[in-house]
Structures are given as C-alpha cells and as structure tokens.
Coordinates of C-alpha atoms (C1' of nucleotides) in Angstrom, one line a residue:
Chain A
M1037 CA 0.0 0.0 -0.1
I1038 CA 1.0 3.6 -0.6
S1039 CA 1.8 5.0 2.9
S1040 CA 3.5 8.2 1.7
P1041 CA 1.3 11.4 1.1
P1042 CA 2.3 13.7 -1.9
I1043 CA 5.5 15.6 -1.6
D1044 CA 5.6 19.1 -0.1
P1045 CA 5.4 21.7 -3.0
G1046 CA 8.3 23.3 -1.5
W1047 CA 10.5 20.5 -2.2
F1048 CA 10.8 21.5 -5.9
A1049 CA 11.9 25.1 -5.3
G1050 CA 15.4 26.3 -4.9
Q1051 CA 17.2 23.2 -6.2
D1052 CA 19.4 23.2 -9.3
T1053 CA 18.4 20.8 -12.0
V1054 CA 21.2 18.3 -11.7
G1055 CA 20.7 18.1 -7.8
M1056 CA 17.0 17.4 -8.6
A1057 CA 17.9 14.7 -10.9
R1058 CA 20.0 13.0 -8.3
R1059 CA 17.4 13.5 -5.5
L1060 CA 14.5 12.1 -7.6
L1061 CA 16.2 8.8 -7.5
G1062 CA 14.3 6.7 -5.0
Q1063 CA 11.3 8.9 -5.0
L1064 CA 7.8 7.3 -5.9
L1065 CA 6.0 8.4 -9.0
V1066 CA 2.3 7.8 -8.6
H1067 CA -0.6 8.1 -11.0
D1068 CA -4.1 7.5 -10.0
T1069 CA -6.7 6.7 -12.8
A1070 CA -10.1 5.1 -13.2
D1071 CA -8.4 1.9 -13.8
G1072 CA -6.6 2.0 -10.3
L1073 CA -3.6 3.6 -8.7
A1074 CA -0.1 2.5 -9.8
A1075 CA 3.3 3.7 -8.6
G1076 CA 6.8 3.0 -9.3
M1077 CA 10.3 4.1 -7.7
I1078 CA 12.4 6.3 -9.9
V1079 CA 15.8 4.6 -10.6
E1080 CA 17.0 6.7 -13.6
T1081 CA 16.9 10.2 -14.6
E1082 CA 18.4 12.8 -16.9
A1083 CA 19.0 16.6 -16.4
Y1084 CA 18.2 19.1 -19.3
Q1085 CA 19.5 22.5 -18.6
G1086 CA 17.6 24.8 -20.8
P1087 CA 19.3 27.6 -22.9
L1088 CA 23.0 26.3 -22.8
D1089 CA 22.2 22.7 -23.5
Q1090 CA 22.1 21.6 -27.0
A1091 CA 20.4 18.5 -26.1
A1092 CA 17.3 20.2 -24.5
H1093 CA 14.2 21.1 -26.4
S1094 CA 14.6 24.5 -24.7
F1095 CA 18.0 25.1 -26.1
G1096 CA 18.7 28.8 -26.8
N1097 CA 15.4 29.6 -24.9
R1098 CA 13.4 28.2 -27.5
R1099 CA 9.8 28.8 -26.5
T1100 CA 7.1 27.1 -28.4
R1101 CA 3.7 25.5 -27.6
R1102 CA 5.6 22.2 -26.7
T1103 CA 8.3 23.9 -24.3
E1104 CA 6.0 26.3 -22.7
V1105 CA 5.6 24.4 -19.5
M1106 CA 9.3 24.2 -18.8
F1107 CA 9.2 28.1 -18.7
G1108 CA 6.9 28.1 -15.9
P1109 CA 7.3 27.1 -12.0
P1110 CA 9.2 23.9 -10.9
G1111 CA 7.2 20.8 -9.8
H1112 CA 4.9 20.6 -12.9
A1113 CA 4.8 17.8 -15.4
Y1114 CA 6.4 18.4 -18.8
L1115 CA 5.2 15.8 -21.2
Y1116 CA 6.1 15.4 -24.7
Q1117 CA 5.2 12.9 -27.5
I1118 CA 8.1 11.2 -29.5
Y1119 CA 7.9 9.0 -32.7
G1120 CA 4.4 9.7 -32.9
R1121 CA 3.7 6.8 -30.4
Y1122 CA 5.4 7.3 -27.0
V1123 CA 5.0 9.8 -24.2
C1124 CA 8.0 11.0 -22.0
F1125 CA 7.7 12.4 -18.6
D1126 CA 9.7 15.2 -17.1
V1127 CA 9.6 17.2 -13.9
V1128 CA 10.1 21.0 -14.6
S1129 CA 13.0 22.5 -12.5
G1130 CA 14.4 25.8 -11.9
P1131 CA 12.8 29.2 -11.3
V1132 CA 10.3 30.7 -13.5
G1133 CA 11.6 31.8 -16.9
A1134 CA 14.5 29.0 -16.6
P1135 CA 13.3 26.3 -19.0
E1136 CA 15.0 23.4 -17.3
A1137 CA 13.6 19.9 -16.6
V1138 CA 14.4 16.3 -15.3
L1139 CA 13.5 13.6 -17.7
V1140 CA 12.5 10.3 -15.7
R1141 CA 13.9 7.5 -17.8
A1142 CA 13.1 4.4 -15.8
I1143 CA 11.0 3.4 -12.7
A1144 CA 10.8 0.0 -10.8
P1145 CA 7.3 -1.2 -10.1
V1146 CA 6.0 -0.8 -6.5
E1147 CA 2.3 -0.5 -6.3
N1148 CA -0.2 -2.5 -8.7
L1149 CA 2.0 -4.6 -10.8
P1150 CA -0.9 -6.5 -12.4
L1151 CA -2.3 -3.1 -13.7
M1152 CA 1.1 -2.0 -15.1
T1153 CA 1.7 -5.5 -16.7
R1154 CA -1.6 -5.3 -18.3
R1155 CA -1.0 -1.7 -19.6
R1156 CA 2.5 -2.8 -20.8
G1157 CA 1.6 -6.1 -22.3
V1158 CA 4.9 -7.6 -21.3
G1159 CA 5.6 -10.3 -18.6
A1160 CA 9.1 -9.4 -17.3
E1161 CA 8.8 -7.3 -14.2
S1162 CA 12.2 -5.4 -15.2
A1163 CA 10.8 -4.4 -18.5
I1164 CA 7.7 -2.7 -16.9
G1165 CA 9.3 0.6 -16.5
S1166 CA 12.8 0.4 -18.0
G1167 CA 12.5 3.3 -20.4
P1168 CA 11.0 6.7 -20.8
G1169 CA 8.3 5.5 -23.1
K1170 CA 7.6 2.3 -20.8
L1171 CA 7.1 4.0 -17.7
T1172 CA 4.4 6.4 -19.1
Q1173 CA 2.6 3.5 -20.5
A1174 CA 2.8 1.4 -17.5
L1175 CA 1.4 4.3 -15.3
G1176 CA -1.2 5.4 -18.0
I1177 CA 0.3 8.7 -18.3
T1178 CA -0.9 10.7 -21.4
M1179 CA -0.5 14.2 -22.9
A1180 CA -3.7 15.2 -21.2
E1181 CA -1.6 15.4 -17.8
N1182 CA 0.8 17.9 -19.3
G1183 CA 1.4 20.7 -17.1
L1184 CA -0.2 19.1 -14.0
P1185 CA 1.3 19.9 -10.5
L1186 CA 3.1 17.1 -9.0
W1187 CA 2.3 17.6 -5.3
Q1188 CA -1.3 16.5 -5.6
P1189 CA -3.5 13.8 -7.1
P1190 CA -4.0 12.2 -9.6
L1191 CA -0.4 12.6 -10.7
Y1192 CA 2.3 13.1 -7.9
L1193 CA 5.7 12.4 -6.3
A1194 CA 5.9 10.9 -2.9
H1195 CA 8.7 10.1 -0.7
Y1196 CA 9.6 6.4 -0.5
R1197 CA 12.8 5.8 1.1
D1198 CA 15.8 7.5 2.6
P1199 CA 18.4 9.1 0.0
W1200 CA 20.9 6.9 -1.6
P1201 CA 24.5 6.9 -0.5
S1202 CA 26.4 8.6 -3.1
Q1203 CA 28.4 5.5 -4.1
A1204 CA 25.1 3.8 -4.9
I1205 CA 24.3 6.6 -7.5
A1206 CA 26.1 6.3 -11.1
A1207 CA 26.5 9.1 -13.5
G1208 CA 27.1 9.1 -17.1
P1209 CA 26.4 10.6 -20.5
R1210 CA 22.7 11.0 -21.7
R1211 CA 21.2 8.5 -24.0
N1212 CA 20.0 9.1 -27.5
I1213 CA 21.1 12.8 -28.2
P1214 CA 23.5 12.5 -31.2
Y1215 CA 22.4 15.9 -32.4
A1216 CA 23.7 17.7 -29.1
G1217 CA 27.2 18.5 -30.2
D1218 CA 29.3 19.0 -27.1
A1219 CA 26.4 18.4 -24.7
Q1220 CA 26.4 14.7 -25.6
G1221 CA 29.4 14.2 -23.4
Y1222 CA 27.8 16.1 -20.2
P1223 CA 27.4 13.4 -17.4
W1224 CA 23.8 14.4 -16.7
R1225 CA 22.4 11.0 -16.6
F1226 CA 21.9 9.3 -13.2
W1227 CA 20.9 5.9 -12.1
I1228 CA 20.9 3.5 -9.3
R1229 CA 23.9 1.3 -9.7
G1230 CA 23.1 -2.1 -10.7
H1231 CA 19.2 -1.9 -10.5
P1232 CA 17.6 -4.2 -12.9
S1233 CA 14.9 -1.5 -14.0
V1234 CA 17.5 1.0 -15.4
S1235 CA 17.0 1.3 -19.2
R1236 CA 19.5 -0.4 -21.4
P1237 CA 20.4 0.5 -25.1
S1238 CA 18.9 -2.8 -26.6
G1239 CA 18.7 -5.7 -24.0
A1240 CA 22.2 -5.9 -23.0
T1241 CA 23.4 -6.8 -19.6
A1242 CA 22.7 -4.0 -16.9
E1243 CA 25.6 -1.6 -16.5
S1244 CA 27.0 -0.8 -13.2
Chain B
dT337 C1' 23.5 -12.2 -28.2
dT338 C1' 23.9 -8.2 -31.2
dG339 C1' 22.4 -5.3 -34.7
dT340 C1' 19.1 -3.4 -37.9
dG341 C1' 14.8 -1.3 -39.6
dG342 C1' 9.9 -0.2 -39.2
dA343 C1' 6.2 2.0 -36.9
dT344 C1' 3.9 6.6 -36.9
dC345 C1' 2.4 11.7 -36.1
dG346 C1' 2.8 16.1 -33.8
dC347 C1' 5.8 19.8 -33.7
dC348 C1' 8.6 23.1 -35.9
dT349 C1' 10.9 25.4 -39.8
Chain C
dG396 C1' 8.7 18.2 -45.5
dG397 C1' 11.7 16.3 -42.0
dC398 C1' 12.7 14.4 -37.8
dG399 C1' 12.6 12.8 -33.0
dA400 C1' 15.2 12.9 -24.9
dT401 C1' 11.6 5.2 -28.2
dC402 C1' 10.4 0.4 -28.5
dC403 C1' 9.8 -4.0 -30.4
dA404 C1' 10.2 -7.6 -33.7
dC405 C1' 13.1 -10.3 -36.2
dA406 C1' 17.4 -11.8 -38.7
dA407 C1' 21.9 -13.2 -38.6
dG408 C1' 25.5 -15.7 -36.5

DNA sequence: TTGTGGATCGCCT
DNA sequence: GGCGATCCACAAG
C-alpha cells in the first residue's frame, strides 16, 4: 500500500536541475486513474538545462507550444510525444523563466504490478518501467496530464525511502542525443547502480 | 547475443 | 517536409 502522502510543494523550489535529477532517485511516482492507482520508484533520470544545453528542447530559450510548460514554475509535469507513439515524462525544475527539466528515464514497479503489466503487455517485471516510453505506458500517463502539478493527485511524487548513499548513484552521458554536439558528453544521466529496472540500449546486460 | 529497420504523427522550420 | 530525450520484432551468426 502507499503510505507516503504527496511530496511538499516546497521540495521543488530552490534546487538546481542536476541536484534534482539526483534527488529524484528513490522517490515514488504515483498516478491514480479510473483503472486504479499505480506507482513506481524512480531509478534513472536525466537533467536538461535549458538555454545552454544543446540536447534540451529549450536550447537557446526556444519557447514554443511544446516547451511552454518548462518556462513555468518547478514541480509541474512536462510531457511530450516522441516518434508519434510514445510519451515522455519530465519534472520541471528551476525558477520561473528558466526552461529546465528532469527526464525520468526508468521506474521500478512498486504498487499495482498487475495493472502495469496489463498496460504494458509484457511479462518481465524488469521490462515494465525500464525506459521513458515504457514507464508512462505502465502508469497510464498521457499528454492530457501535461502541466499538472506534481504535489497532488492524480499525478504526484511521494517520498519512498531515504536518500541513496552517493556511491549507490552512478552518473554518465545521456542517451540518444546524437544531435547535441558537445552536450552529448555531459554526465547528466543518473541511475541507481546495478538496478534491474535501469534502461538499456537494446537488451544488453545491466550496467553498473 | 547483437544489430538493424519499421512504426507513426505532432511539432517546428 | 523532415525528424525525434523510443520500443519492439526479427534476422543473422
């Protein structure tokens, strides 16, 4: 059962985006729908730092219909569709006017595995949330939730466990941003070392 | 086990 | 008109 209430709105303010990417690891992402409540623990994130980050949608302060939410206050959901079929989930970070966000790349199932398995159509538990398009499908997150605050139902974050010791967190380059020039190498992807639900390039062995 | 290609469509130029 | 912060099926070895 979910014992943790939604996170305090103040949690989102005053943290830099990389710090938020690290501190989101181990938090619970919860979505309550007509089909039921489902939740997973965040095990992999990526920081996208607005104007100066060539990998970010908001590079150069690009402000469009899609990126608009990122220019608003932190703690809201930035959702976008990719390849016409998948939805990716970000947490808006930084002060108003700073278009920064943290992409949640992977979750581990915690609550309502049967519902998440049905939505995903796969058997293996480690495949339920081990990718940005997978976790939104597992939790039933759609573009309709774009811009929602993440400190209240139906879509919210909740404390789940104590912060990980720093040696349990690994950092490395972000995935799938070949267009990003120098930013390709920035070590702004964070994951829980050795966790089976961390995303993998194709199906290879888990990285440490 | 690893690599390749197809799906699919909204958003931006 | 082109492409993407992806995923999966399938083929080759």
